[in-house]
């Protein structure tokens, strides 16, 4: 799961319980009373999950929204990537299915600018008051100045033209990365084919530790995020996250070729 979420939760020293997942994301049937006993919240990313790029199918969203209606704890829908949908088929949010039971997190980081640090929460009214208190205790408030900048930029519909532009750009870069992976990666390396978001999640042969691989890759001007820190409990160190959003297709191709050569040398 998203390592930034793990970092913020870890300050409260929780005991993490992982919900089983497959290539479509979280498996709602796995949320048995035994698994969730004593839970304080459930954290989920239905859209193009960080780091795997997976998207939760609509039936699973319905099941999770139904679960949220009876669960004695809030279900968090962290959704910064929902607008970056390359398949052209946006799926309904869980918020729309259970508005009184879902805490929905949104962000302007992925569609406007991460440096502005402006995002938002949609939550049941009784929770909002507590969240405002928690936010005040953390940083007093998000600067009014950056909030006003976001308001000025988007109030006349800027995002309606900007989002399709970046969607097209990222869709092409995603396709380029998938082509390059196909072309260069040796047998034994697998990856997913995301329908949106920013990431491709790569599984390496079990003996390769992506943390060690990173140093060698950086020496060749190739960067990725090792997969280990994205695990709440037992880390799988033979995983890594690639991002296709910041460099053009020709550089993606060269980067994947260099990475593949390093991996091939370890087989
Ligand atoms: C799942 C997820 N949630 C939240 C964030 C952070 O968003 P923000 O920049 O709004 O803090 C990220 C960014 O990487 C993310 O991947």
PDB file of C-alpha atoms and ligand atoms in Angstrom:
ATOM      1  CA  UNK A   1       0.000   0.000   0.000  1.00  0.00           C
ATOM      2  CA  UNK A   2       0.930   3.688  -0.222  1.00  0.00           C
ATOM      3  CA  UNK A   3       4.061   4.193   1.846  1.00  0.00           C
ATOM      4  CA  UNK A   4       3.125   7.792   2.731  1.00  0.00           C
ATOM      5  CA  UNK A   5      -0.029   6.455   4.400  1.00  0.00           C
ATOM      6  CA  UNK A   6       2.047   3.875   6.281  1.00  0.00           C
ATOM      7  CA  UNK A   7       4.403   6.646   7.413  1.00  0.00           C
ATOM      8  CA  UNK A   8       1.592   8.757   8.821  1.00  0.00           C
ATOM      9  CA  UNK A   9      -0.236   5.820  10.427  1.00  0.00           C
ATOM     10  CA  UNK A  10       3.015   4.533  11.968  1.00  0.00           C
ATOM     11  CA  UNK A  11       3.269   7.588  14.238  1.00  0.00           C
ATOM     12  CA  UNK A  12       0.337   6.044  16.156  1.00  0.00           C
ATOM     13  CA  UNK A  13       2.144   2.697  16.417  1.00  0.00           C
ATOM     14  CA  UNK A  14      -0.714   0.608  15.049  1.00  0.00           C
ATOM     15  CA  UNK A  15      -0.716  -3.114  14.454  1.00  0.00           C
ATOM     16  CA  UNK A  16      -1.255  -3.498  10.723  1.00  0.00           C
ATOM     17  CA  UNK A  17      -3.474  -6.219   9.347  1.00  0.00           C
ATOM     18  CA  UNK A  18      -3.204  -6.728   5.599  1.00  0.00           C
ATOM     19  CA  UNK A  19      -6.370  -7.406   3.650  1.00  0.00           C
ATOM     20  CA  UNK A  20      -5.710 -10.083   1.015  1.00  0.00           C
ATOM     21  CA  UNK A  21      -5.570  -8.718  -2.540  1.00  0.00           C
ATOM     22  CA  UNK A  22      -5.291 -10.058  -6.077  1.00  0.00           C
ATOM     23  CA  UNK A  23      -4.614  -8.413  -9.442  1.00  0.00           C
ATOM     24  CA  UNK A  24      -7.909  -6.491  -9.116  1.00  0.00           C
ATOM     25  CA  UNK A  25      -7.061  -5.108  -5.665  1.00  0.00           C
ATOM     26  CA  UNK A  26      -8.622  -5.659  -2.259  1.00  0.00           C
ATOM     27  CA  UNK A  27     -10.831  -8.765  -1.893  1.00  0.00           C
ATOM     28  CA  UNK A  28     -13.974  -7.703   0.029  1.00  0.00           C
ATOM     29  CA  UNK A  29     -14.896 -11.305   0.976  1.00  0.00           C
ATOM     30  CA  UNK A  30     -11.636 -11.461   2.929  1.00  0.00           C
ATOM     31  CA  UNK A  31     -12.979  -8.853   5.397  1.00  0.00           C
ATOM     32  CA  UNK A  32     -14.186 -11.434   7.887  1.00  0.00           C
ATOM     33  CA  UNK A  33     -15.050 -10.532  11.510  1.00  0.00           C
ATOM     34  CA  UNK A  34     -11.895 -12.398  12.534  1.00  0.00           C
ATOM     35  CA  UNK A  35      -9.679 -10.289  10.252  1.00  0.00           C
ATOM     36  CA  UNK A  36     -11.240  -6.958  11.218  1.00  0.00           C
ATOM     37  CA  UNK A  37     -11.662  -7.556  14.980  1.00  0.00           C
ATOM     38  CA  UNK A  38     -10.464  -4.478  16.856  1.00  0.00           C
ATOM     39  CA  UNK A  39      -9.790  -2.477  13.681  1.00  0.00           C
ATOM     40  CA  UNK A  40      -9.868   1.330  13.938  1.00  0.00           C
ATOM     41  CA  UNK A  41     -10.048   2.030  10.223  1.00  0.00           C
ATOM     42  CA  UNK A  42      -9.707   0.451   6.809  1.00  0.00           C
ATOM     43  CA  UNK A  43      -7.506   2.212   4.263  1.00  0.00           C
ATOM     44  CA  UNK A  44      -8.223   1.553   0.580  1.00  0.00           C
ATOM     45  CA  UNK A  45      -7.272   3.059  -2.780  1.00  0.00           C
ATOM     46  CA  UNK A  46      -9.855   1.952  -5.329  1.00  0.00           C
ATOM     47  CA  UNK A  47      -8.407   3.948  -8.265  1.00  0.00           C
ATOM     48  CA  UNK A  48      -4.999   3.067  -9.748  1.00  0.00           C
ATOM     49  CA  UNK A  49      -3.510   2.171  -6.444  1.00  0.00           C
ATOM     50  CA  UNK A  50      -0.064   3.372  -5.388  1.00  0.00           C
ATOM     51  CA  UNK A  51       2.142   1.353  -5.934  1.00  0.00           C
ATOM     52  CA  UNK A  52       0.433  -1.346  -8.028  1.00  0.00           C
ATOM     53  CA  UNK A  53      -1.725   0.750 -10.400  1.00  0.00           C
ATOM     54  CA  UNK A  54      -4.626  -1.642  -9.738  1.00  0.00           C
ATOM     55  CA  UNK A  55      -8.236  -0.513 -10.005  1.00  0.00           C
ATOM     56  CA  UNK A  56     -11.013  -2.000  -7.901  1.00  0.00           C
ATOM     57  CA  UNK A  57     -13.885  -3.318 -10.103  1.00  0.00           C
ATOM     58  CA  UNK A  58     -17.338  -1.863  -9.546  1.00  0.00           C
ATOM     59  CA  UNK A  59     -18.757  -5.027  -7.881  1.00  0.00           C
ATOM     60  CA  UNK A  60     -15.961  -4.915  -5.304  1.00  0.00           C
ATOM     61  CA  UNK A  61     -16.623  -1.210  -4.701  1.00  0.00           C
ATOM     62  CA  UNK A  62     -20.268  -2.081  -4.025  1.00  0.00           C
ATOM     63  CA  UNK A  63     -19.255  -4.858  -1.653  1.00  0.00           C
ATOM     64  CA  UNK A  64     -16.822  -2.598   0.203  1.00  0.00           C
ATOM     65  CA  UNK A  65     -19.393   0.226   0.403  1.00  0.00           C
ATOM     66  CA  UNK A  66     -21.908  -2.269   1.828  1.00  0.00           C
ATOM     67  CA  UNK A  67     -19.254  -3.400   4.321  1.00  0.00           C
ATOM     68  CA  UNK A  68     -18.662   0.253   5.312  1.00  0.00           C
ATOM     69  CA  UNK A  69     -22.356   0.644   6.159  1.00  0.00           C
ATOM     70  CA  UNK A  70     -22.136  -1.967   8.907  1.00  0.00           C
ATOM     71  CA  UNK A  71     -18.485  -1.718   9.982  1.00  0.00           C
ATOM     72  CA  UNK A  72     -17.847  -0.159  13.404  1.00  0.00           C
ATOM     73  CA  UNK A  73     -14.969   1.874  11.939  1.00  0.00           C
ATOM     74  CA  UNK A  74     -14.557   4.281   8.985  1.00  0.00           C
ATOM     75  CA  UNK A  75     -13.527   3.093   5.543  1.00  0.00           C
ATOM     76  CA  UNK A  76     -11.093   5.521   3.907  1.00  0.00           C
ATOM     77  CA  UNK A  77     -11.207   5.917   0.132  1.00  0.00           C
ATOM     78  CA  UNK A  78      -7.922   7.580  -0.825  1.00  0.00           C
ATOM     79  CA  UNK A  79      -8.437   8.769  -4.389  1.00  0.00           C
ATOM     80  CA  UNK A  80      -5.755  11.084  -5.804  1.00  0.00           C
ATOM     81  CA  UNK A  81      -5.590   9.239  -9.170  1.00  0.00           C
ATOM     82  CA  UNK A  82      -9.277   8.891 -10.136  1.00  0.00           C
ATOM     83  CA  UNK A  83      -9.071  11.545 -12.889  1.00  0.00           C
ATOM     84  CA  UNK A  84      -6.094   9.820 -14.543  1.00  0.00           C
ATOM     85  CA  UNK A  85      -8.166   7.151 -16.244  1.00  0.00           C
ATOM     86  CA  UNK A  86      -6.732   5.982 -19.593  1.00  0.00           C
ATOM     87  CA  UNK A  87      -9.387   3.397 -20.404  1.00  0.00           C
ATOM     88  CA  UNK A  88     -12.049   6.103 -20.664  1.00  0.00           C
ATOM     89  CA  UNK A  89     -14.316   4.330 -18.207  1.00  0.00           C
ATOM     90  CA  UNK A  90     -14.368   6.106 -14.855  1.00  0.00           C
ATOM     91  CA  UNK A  91     -15.936   3.931 -12.159  1.00  0.00           C
ATOM     92  CA  UNK A  92     -18.196   5.317  -9.416  1.00  0.00           C
ATOM     93  CA  UNK A  93     -16.565   6.174  -6.113  1.00  0.00           C
ATOM     94  CA  UNK A  94     -17.453   4.299  -2.945  1.00  0.00           C
ATOM     95  CA  UNK A  95     -18.393   7.722  -1.571  1.00  0.00           C
ATOM     96  CA  UNK A  96     -21.257   7.828  -4.083  1.00  0.00           C
ATOM     97  CA  UNK A  97     -22.414   4.405  -2.858  1.00  0.00           C
ATOM     98  CA  UNK A  98     -22.246   5.004   0.908  1.00  0.00           C
ATOM     99  CA  UNK A  99     -21.909   8.773   1.509  1.00  0.00           C
ATOM    100  CA  UNK A 100     -22.577   8.458   5.239  1.00  0.00           C
ATOM    101  CA  UNK A 101     -19.917   5.826   5.814  1.00  0.00           C
ATOM    102  CA  UNK A 102     -16.942   6.605   3.583  1.00  0.00           C
ATOM    103  CA  UNK A 103     -14.125   9.070   4.258  1.00  0.00           C
ATOM    104  CA  UNK A 104     -13.068  10.226   0.797  1.00  0.00           C
ATOM    105  CA  UNK A 105      -9.650  11.852   0.266  1.00  0.00           C
ATOM    106  CA  UNK A 106      -9.009  13.974  -2.819  1.00  0.00           C
ATOM    107  CA  UNK A 107      -5.951  15.901  -3.979  1.00  0.00           C
ATOM    108  CA  UNK A 108      -4.903  18.562  -6.453  1.00  0.00           C
ATOM    109  CA  UNK A 109      -1.368  17.133  -6.440  1.00  0.00           C
ATOM    110  CA  UNK A 110      -1.805  14.813  -9.419  1.00  0.00           C
ATOM    111  CA  UNK A 111      -3.920  17.055 -11.636  1.00  0.00           C
ATOM    112  CA  UNK A 112      -2.503  20.503 -10.849  1.00  0.00           C
ATOM    113  CA  UNK A 113       0.693  20.745  -8.777  1.00  0.00           C
ATOM    114  CA  UNK A 114       1.939  18.689  -5.801  1.00  0.00           C
ATOM    115  CA  UNK A 115       3.864  21.670  -4.389  1.00  0.00           C
ATOM    116  CA  UNK A 116       0.648  23.541  -3.612  1.00  0.00           C
ATOM    117  CA  UNK A 117      -0.173  20.964  -0.895  1.00  0.00           C
ATOM    118  CA  UNK A 118      -3.919  21.345  -1.362  1.00  0.00           C
ATOM    119  CA  UNK A 119      -6.278  18.409  -1.010  1.00  0.00           C
ATOM    120  CA  UNK A 120      -9.639  17.754   0.555  1.00  0.00           C
ATOM    121  CA  UNK A 121     -11.693  15.349   2.623  1.00  0.00           C
ATOM    122  CA  UNK A 122     -15.346  14.483   2.186  1.00  0.00           C
ATOM    123  CA  UNK A 123     -16.611  12.718   5.310  1.00  0.00           C
ATOM    124  CA  UNK A 124     -19.722  12.222   7.453  1.00  0.00           C
ATOM    125  CA  UNK A 125     -20.534  15.439   9.272  1.00  0.00           C
ATOM    126  CA  UNK A 126     -19.773  14.150  12.776  1.00  0.00           C
ATOM    127  CA  UNK A 127     -16.281  13.145  11.671  1.00  0.00           C
ATOM    128  CA  UNK A 128     -15.486  16.443   9.947  1.00  0.00           C
ATOM    129  CA  UNK A 129     -15.432  18.313  13.252  1.00  0.00           C
ATOM    130  CA  UNK A 130     -12.865  15.887  14.678  1.00  0.00           C
ATOM    131  CA  UNK A 131     -10.829  16.033  11.478  1.00  0.00           C
ATOM    132  CA  UNK A 132     -10.703  19.831  11.628  1.00  0.00           C
ATOM    133  CA  UNK A 133      -9.401  19.557  15.188  1.00  0.00           C
ATOM    134  CA  UNK A 134      -6.773  17.008  14.127  1.00  0.00           C
ATOM    135  CA  UNK A 135      -5.713  19.188  11.197  1.00  0.00           C
ATOM    136  CA  UNK A 136      -5.388  22.207  13.495  1.00  0.00           C
ATOM    137  CA  UNK A 137      -3.265  20.184  15.897  1.00  0.00           C
ATOM    138  CA  UNK A 138      -1.041  19.080  13.021  1.00  0.00           C
ATOM    139  CA  UNK A 139      -0.339  22.313  11.097  1.00  0.00           C
ATOM    140  CA  UNK A 140      -2.999  24.904  12.141  1.00  0.00           C
ATOM    141  CA  UNK A 141      -4.352  24.950   8.565  1.00  0.00           C
ATOM    142  CA  UNK A 142      -3.482  24.706   4.901  1.00  0.00           C
ATOM    143  CA  UNK A 143      -2.338  28.175   3.773  1.00  0.00           C
ATOM    144  CA  UNK A 144      -5.260  30.274   2.554  1.00  0.00           C
ATOM    145  CA  UNK A 145      -2.957  31.652  -0.128  1.00  0.00           C
ATOM    146  CA  UNK A 146      -2.425  28.275  -1.855  1.00  0.00           C
ATOM    147  CA  UNK A 147      -6.106  27.429  -1.442  1.00  0.00           C
ATOM    148  CA  UNK A 148      -6.980  30.693  -3.190  1.00  0.00           C
ATOM    149  CA  UNK A 149      -4.491  29.958  -5.970  1.00  0.00           C
ATOM    150  CA  UNK A 150      -6.192  26.607  -6.608  1.00  0.00           C
ATOM    151  CA  UNK A 151      -9.597  28.291  -6.544  1.00  0.00           C
ATOM    152  CA  UNK A 152      -8.496  30.983  -9.014  1.00  0.00           C
ATOM    153  CA  UNK A 153      -6.951  28.432 -11.377  1.00  0.00           C
ATOM    154  CA  UNK A 154      -9.869  26.011 -11.465  1.00  0.00           C
ATOM    155  CA  UNK A 155     -12.916  28.234 -11.041  1.00  0.00           C
ATOM    156  CA  UNK A 156     -13.435  28.821 -14.773  1.00  0.00           C
ATOM    157  CA  UNK A 157     -13.044  25.167 -15.758  1.00  0.00           C
ATOM    158  CA  UNK A 158      -9.262  24.924 -16.286  1.00  0.00           C
ATOM    159  CA  UNK A 159      -9.226  21.288 -15.173  1.00  0.00           C
ATOM    160  CA  UNK A 160     -11.816  20.405 -17.820  1.00  0.00           C
ATOM    161  CA  UNK A 161      -9.210  21.084 -20.501  1.00  0.00           C
ATOM    162  CA  UNK A 162      -6.030  20.351 -18.553  1.00  0.00           C
ATOM    163  CA  UNK A 163      -6.959  16.877 -17.301  1.00  0.00           C
ATOM    164  CA  UNK A 164      -7.706  15.480 -20.804  1.00  0.00           C
ATOM    165  CA  UNK A 165      -4.326  16.880 -21.938  1.00  0.00           C
ATOM    166  CA  UNK A 166      -2.295  15.140 -19.231  1.00  0.00           C
ATOM    167  CA  UNK A 167      -4.450  12.033 -19.539  1.00  0.00           C
ATOM    168  CA  UNK A 168      -3.467  11.721 -23.190  1.00  0.00           C
ATOM    169  CA  UNK A 169       0.196  12.384 -22.436  1.00  0.00           C
ATOM    170  CA  UNK A 170       0.346   9.866 -19.593  1.00  0.00           C
ATOM    171  CA  UNK A 171      -1.635   7.278 -21.564  1.00  0.00           C
ATOM    172  CA  UNK A 172       0.994   7.390 -24.342  1.00  0.00           C
ATOM    173  CA  UNK A 173       3.852   7.239 -21.853  1.00  0.00           C
ATOM    174  CA  UNK A 174       2.213   4.304 -20.080  1.00  0.00           C
ATOM    175  CA  UNK A 175       1.864   2.463 -23.401  1.00  0.00           C
ATOM    176  CA  UNK A 176       5.513   3.270 -24.205  1.00  0.00           C
ATOM    177  CA  UNK A 177       6.671   1.841 -20.879  1.00  0.00           C
ATOM    178  CA  UNK A 178       4.637  -1.341 -21.338  1.00  0.00           C
ATOM    179  CA  UNK A 179       6.093  -1.778 -24.855  1.00  0.00           C
ATOM    180  CA  UNK A 180       9.635  -1.269 -23.598  1.00  0.00           C
ATOM    181  CA  UNK A 181       9.131  -3.734 -20.733  1.00  0.00           C
ATOM    182  CA  UNK A 182       7.857  -6.274 -23.260  1.00  0.00           C
ATOM    183  CA  UNK A 183      10.847  -5.646 -25.510  1.00  0.00           C
ATOM    184  CA  UNK A 184      13.671  -5.746 -22.963  1.00  0.00           C
ATOM    185  CA  UNK A 185      12.746  -7.570 -19.764  1.00  0.00           C
ATOM    186  CA  UNK A 186      14.083 -11.110 -19.400  1.00  0.00           C
ATOM    187  CA  UNK A 187      11.861 -14.077 -18.620  1.00  0.00           C
ATOM    188  CA  UNK A 188      10.887 -14.279 -14.956  1.00  0.00           C
ATOM    189  CA  UNK A 189      10.112 -10.565 -14.670  1.00  0.00           C
ATOM    190  CA  UNK A 190       6.380  -9.739 -14.603  1.00  0.00           C
ATOM    191  CA  UNK A 191       4.373  -6.510 -14.389  1.00  0.00           C
ATOM    192  CA  UNK A 192       0.799  -5.260 -14.528  1.00  0.00           C
ATOM    193  CA  UNK A 193      -0.914  -3.264 -17.279  1.00  0.00           C
ATOM    194  CA  UNK A 194      -2.489  -0.291 -15.491  1.00  0.00           C
ATOM    195  CA  UNK A 195      -5.600   1.396 -16.889  1.00  0.00           C
ATOM    196  CA  UNK A 196      -4.703   4.695 -15.234  1.00  0.00           C
ATOM    197  CA  UNK A 197      -2.624   6.452 -12.610  1.00  0.00           C
ATOM    198  CA  UNK A 198       1.141   6.810 -12.695  1.00  0.00           C
ATOM    199  CA  UNK A 199       2.723   3.458 -11.913  1.00  0.00           C
ATOM    200  CA  UNK A 200       3.692   0.042 -13.171  1.00  0.00           C
ATOM    201  CA  UNK A 201       4.398  -2.557 -10.484  1.00  0.00           C
ATOM    202  CA  UNK A 202       7.171  -5.009 -11.329  1.00  0.00           C
ATOM    203  CA  UNK A 203       7.879  -8.430  -9.819  1.00  0.00           C
ATOM    204  CA  UNK A 204      11.452  -9.655 -10.175  1.00  0.00           C
ATOM    205  CA  UNK A 205      12.770 -13.197  -9.752  1.00  0.00           C
ATOM    206  CA  UNK A 206      12.813 -14.000  -5.997  1.00  0.00           C
ATOM    207  CA  UNK A 207      16.605 -13.751  -5.597  1.00  0.00           C
ATOM    208  CA  UNK A 208      16.831 -10.114  -6.730  1.00  0.00           C
ATOM    209  CA  UNK A 209      16.594  -7.436  -4.021  1.00  0.00           C
ATOM    210  CA  UNK A 210      15.338  -4.215  -5.632  1.00  0.00           C
ATOM    211  CA  UNK A 211      16.973  -2.071  -2.917  1.00  0.00           C
ATOM    212  CA  UNK A 212      20.410  -3.338  -4.025  1.00  0.00           C
ATOM    213  CA  UNK A 213      19.424  -3.005  -7.668  1.00  0.00           C
ATOM    214  CA  UNK A 214      18.551   0.669  -7.095  1.00  0.00           C
ATOM    215  CA  UNK A 215      22.151   1.699  -6.362  1.00  0.00           C
ATOM    216  CA  UNK A 216      23.326   0.090  -9.599  1.00  0.00           C
ATOM    217  CA  UNK A 217      20.454   1.650 -11.551  1.00  0.00           C
ATOM    218  CA  UNK A 218      21.077   5.135 -10.165  1.00  0.00           C
ATOM    219  CA  UNK A 219      24.723   4.809 -11.216  1.00  0.00           C
ATOM    220  CA  UNK A 220      23.287   4.527 -14.733  1.00  0.00           C
ATOM    221  CA  UNK A 221      20.892   7.448 -14.284  1.00  0.00           C
ATOM    222  CA  UNK A 222      17.820   5.249 -13.893  1.00  0.00           C
ATOM    223  CA  UNK A 223      15.591   5.645 -10.831  1.00  0.00           C
ATOM    224  CA  UNK A 224      12.676   3.630  -9.473  1.00  0.00           C
ATOM    225  CA  UNK A 225      11.150   3.080  -6.050  1.00  0.00           C
ATOM    226  CA  UNK A 226      12.039  -0.259  -4.395  1.00  0.00           C
ATOM    227  CA  UNK A 227       8.887  -2.192  -3.470  1.00  0.00           C
ATOM    228  CA  UNK A 228       9.754  -3.176   0.124  1.00  0.00           C
ATOM    229  CA  UNK A 229       8.565   0.051   1.851  1.00  0.00           C
ATOM    230  CA  UNK A 230       5.092  -0.386   0.301  1.00  0.00           C
ATOM    231  CA  UNK A 231       4.375  -3.387   2.520  1.00  0.00           C
ATOM    232  CA  UNK A 232       2.839  -2.902   5.973  1.00  0.00           C
ATOM    233  CA  UNK A 233       4.156  -6.212   7.278  1.00  0.00           C
ATOM    234  CA  UNK A 234       6.243  -8.824   5.470  1.00  0.00           C
ATOM    235  CA  UNK A 235       7.960  -6.950   2.637  1.00  0.00           C
ATOM    236  CA  UNK A 236       8.546  -8.548  -0.752  1.00  0.00           C
ATOM    237  CA  UNK A 237      11.963  -7.187  -1.690  1.00  0.00           C
ATOM    238  CA  UNK A 238      11.859  -8.523  -5.245  1.00  0.00           C
ATOM    239  CA  UNK A 239       9.356  -5.820  -6.262  1.00  0.00           C
ATOM    240  CA  UNK A 240       9.697  -2.281  -7.572  1.00  0.00           C
ATOM    241  CA  UNK A 241       7.537   0.620  -8.724  1.00  0.00           C
ATOM    242  CA  UNK A 242       8.158   2.392 -12.024  1.00  0.00           C
ATOM    243  CA  UNK A 243       6.600   5.756 -12.837  1.00  0.00           C
ATOM    244  CA  UNK A 244       5.828   6.670 -16.440  1.00  0.00           C
ATOM    245  CA  UNK A 245       4.638  10.250 -15.954  1.00  0.00           C
ATOM    246  CA  UNK A 246       7.757  12.386 -15.753  1.00  0.00           C
ATOM    247  CA  UNK A 247       9.825  11.409 -18.796  1.00  0.00           C
ATOM    248  CA  UNK A 248       9.055  11.192 -22.536  1.00  0.00           C
ATOM    249  CA  UNK A 249       8.785   7.819 -24.355  1.00  0.00           C
ATOM    250  CA  UNK A 250      12.347   7.840 -25.767  1.00  0.00           C
ATOM    251  CA  UNK A 251      13.828   8.218 -22.282  1.00  0.00           C
ATOM    252  CA  UNK A 252      11.443   5.622 -20.873  1.00  0.00           C
ATOM    253  CA  UNK A 253      12.674   3.192 -23.528  1.00  0.00           C
ATOM    254  CA  UNK A 254      16.320   3.858 -22.739  1.00  0.00           C
ATOM    255  CA  UNK A 255      15.696   3.639 -18.976  1.00  0.00           C
ATOM    256  CA  UNK A 256      13.859   0.327 -19.223  1.00  0.00           C
ATOM    257  CA  UNK A 257      16.601  -1.053 -21.502  1.00  0.00           C
ATOM    258  CA  UNK A 258      19.295  -0.156 -18.935  1.00  0.00           C
ATOM    259  CA  UNK A 259      17.266  -1.589 -16.057  1.00  0.00           C
ATOM    260  CA  UNK A 260      16.574  -4.798 -17.974  1.00  0.00           C
ATOM    261  CA  UNK A 261      20.296  -5.241 -18.691  1.00  0.00           C
ATOM    262  CA  UNK A 262      21.092  -4.937 -14.958  1.00  0.00           C
ATOM    263  CA  UNK A 263      18.410  -7.509 -14.104  1.00  0.00           C
ATOM    264  CA  UNK A 264      19.549  -9.894 -16.859  1.00  0.00           C
ATOM    265  CA  UNK A 265      23.092  -9.789 -15.446  1.00  0.00           C
ATOM    266  CA  UNK A 266      21.755 -11.164 -12.114  1.00  0.00           C
ATOM    267  CA  UNK A 267      19.962 -14.188 -13.559  1.00  0.00           C
TER     268      UNK A 267
HETATM  269  C1  LIG B   1      -2.434   7.050  -2.616  1.00  0.00           C
HETATM  270  C2  LIG B   1      -1.893   8.392  -2.333  1.00  0.00           C
HETATM  271  N1  LIG B   1      -2.473   9.154  -1.404  1.00  0.00           N
HETATM  272  C3  LIG B   1      -2.007  10.393  -1.133  1.00  0.00           C
HETATM  273  C4  LIG B   1      -0.922  10.894  -1.804  1.00  0.00           C
HETATM  274  C5  LIG B   1      -0.423  12.246  -1.408  1.00  0.00           C
HETATM  275  O1  LIG B   1      -1.162  13.224  -1.993  1.00  0.00           O
HETATM  276  P1  LIG B   1      -0.905  14.756  -1.577  1.00  0.00           P
HETATM  277  O2  LIG B   1       0.182  15.264  -2.458  1.00  0.00           O
HETATM  278  O3  LIG B   1      -2.235  15.387  -1.821  1.00  0.00           O
HETATM  279  O4  LIG B   1      -0.504  14.756  -0.137  1.00  0.00           O
HETATM  280  C6  LIG B   1      -0.293  10.157  -2.773  1.00  0.00           C
HETATM  281  C7  LIG B   1       0.870  10.725  -3.472  1.00  0.00           C
HETATM  282  O5  LIG B   1       1.800  10.114  -3.840  1.00  0.00           O
HETATM  283  C8  LIG B   1      -0.791   8.870  -3.045  1.00  0.00           C
HETATM  284  O6  LIG B   1      -0.194   8.089  -3.944  1.00  0.00           O
END
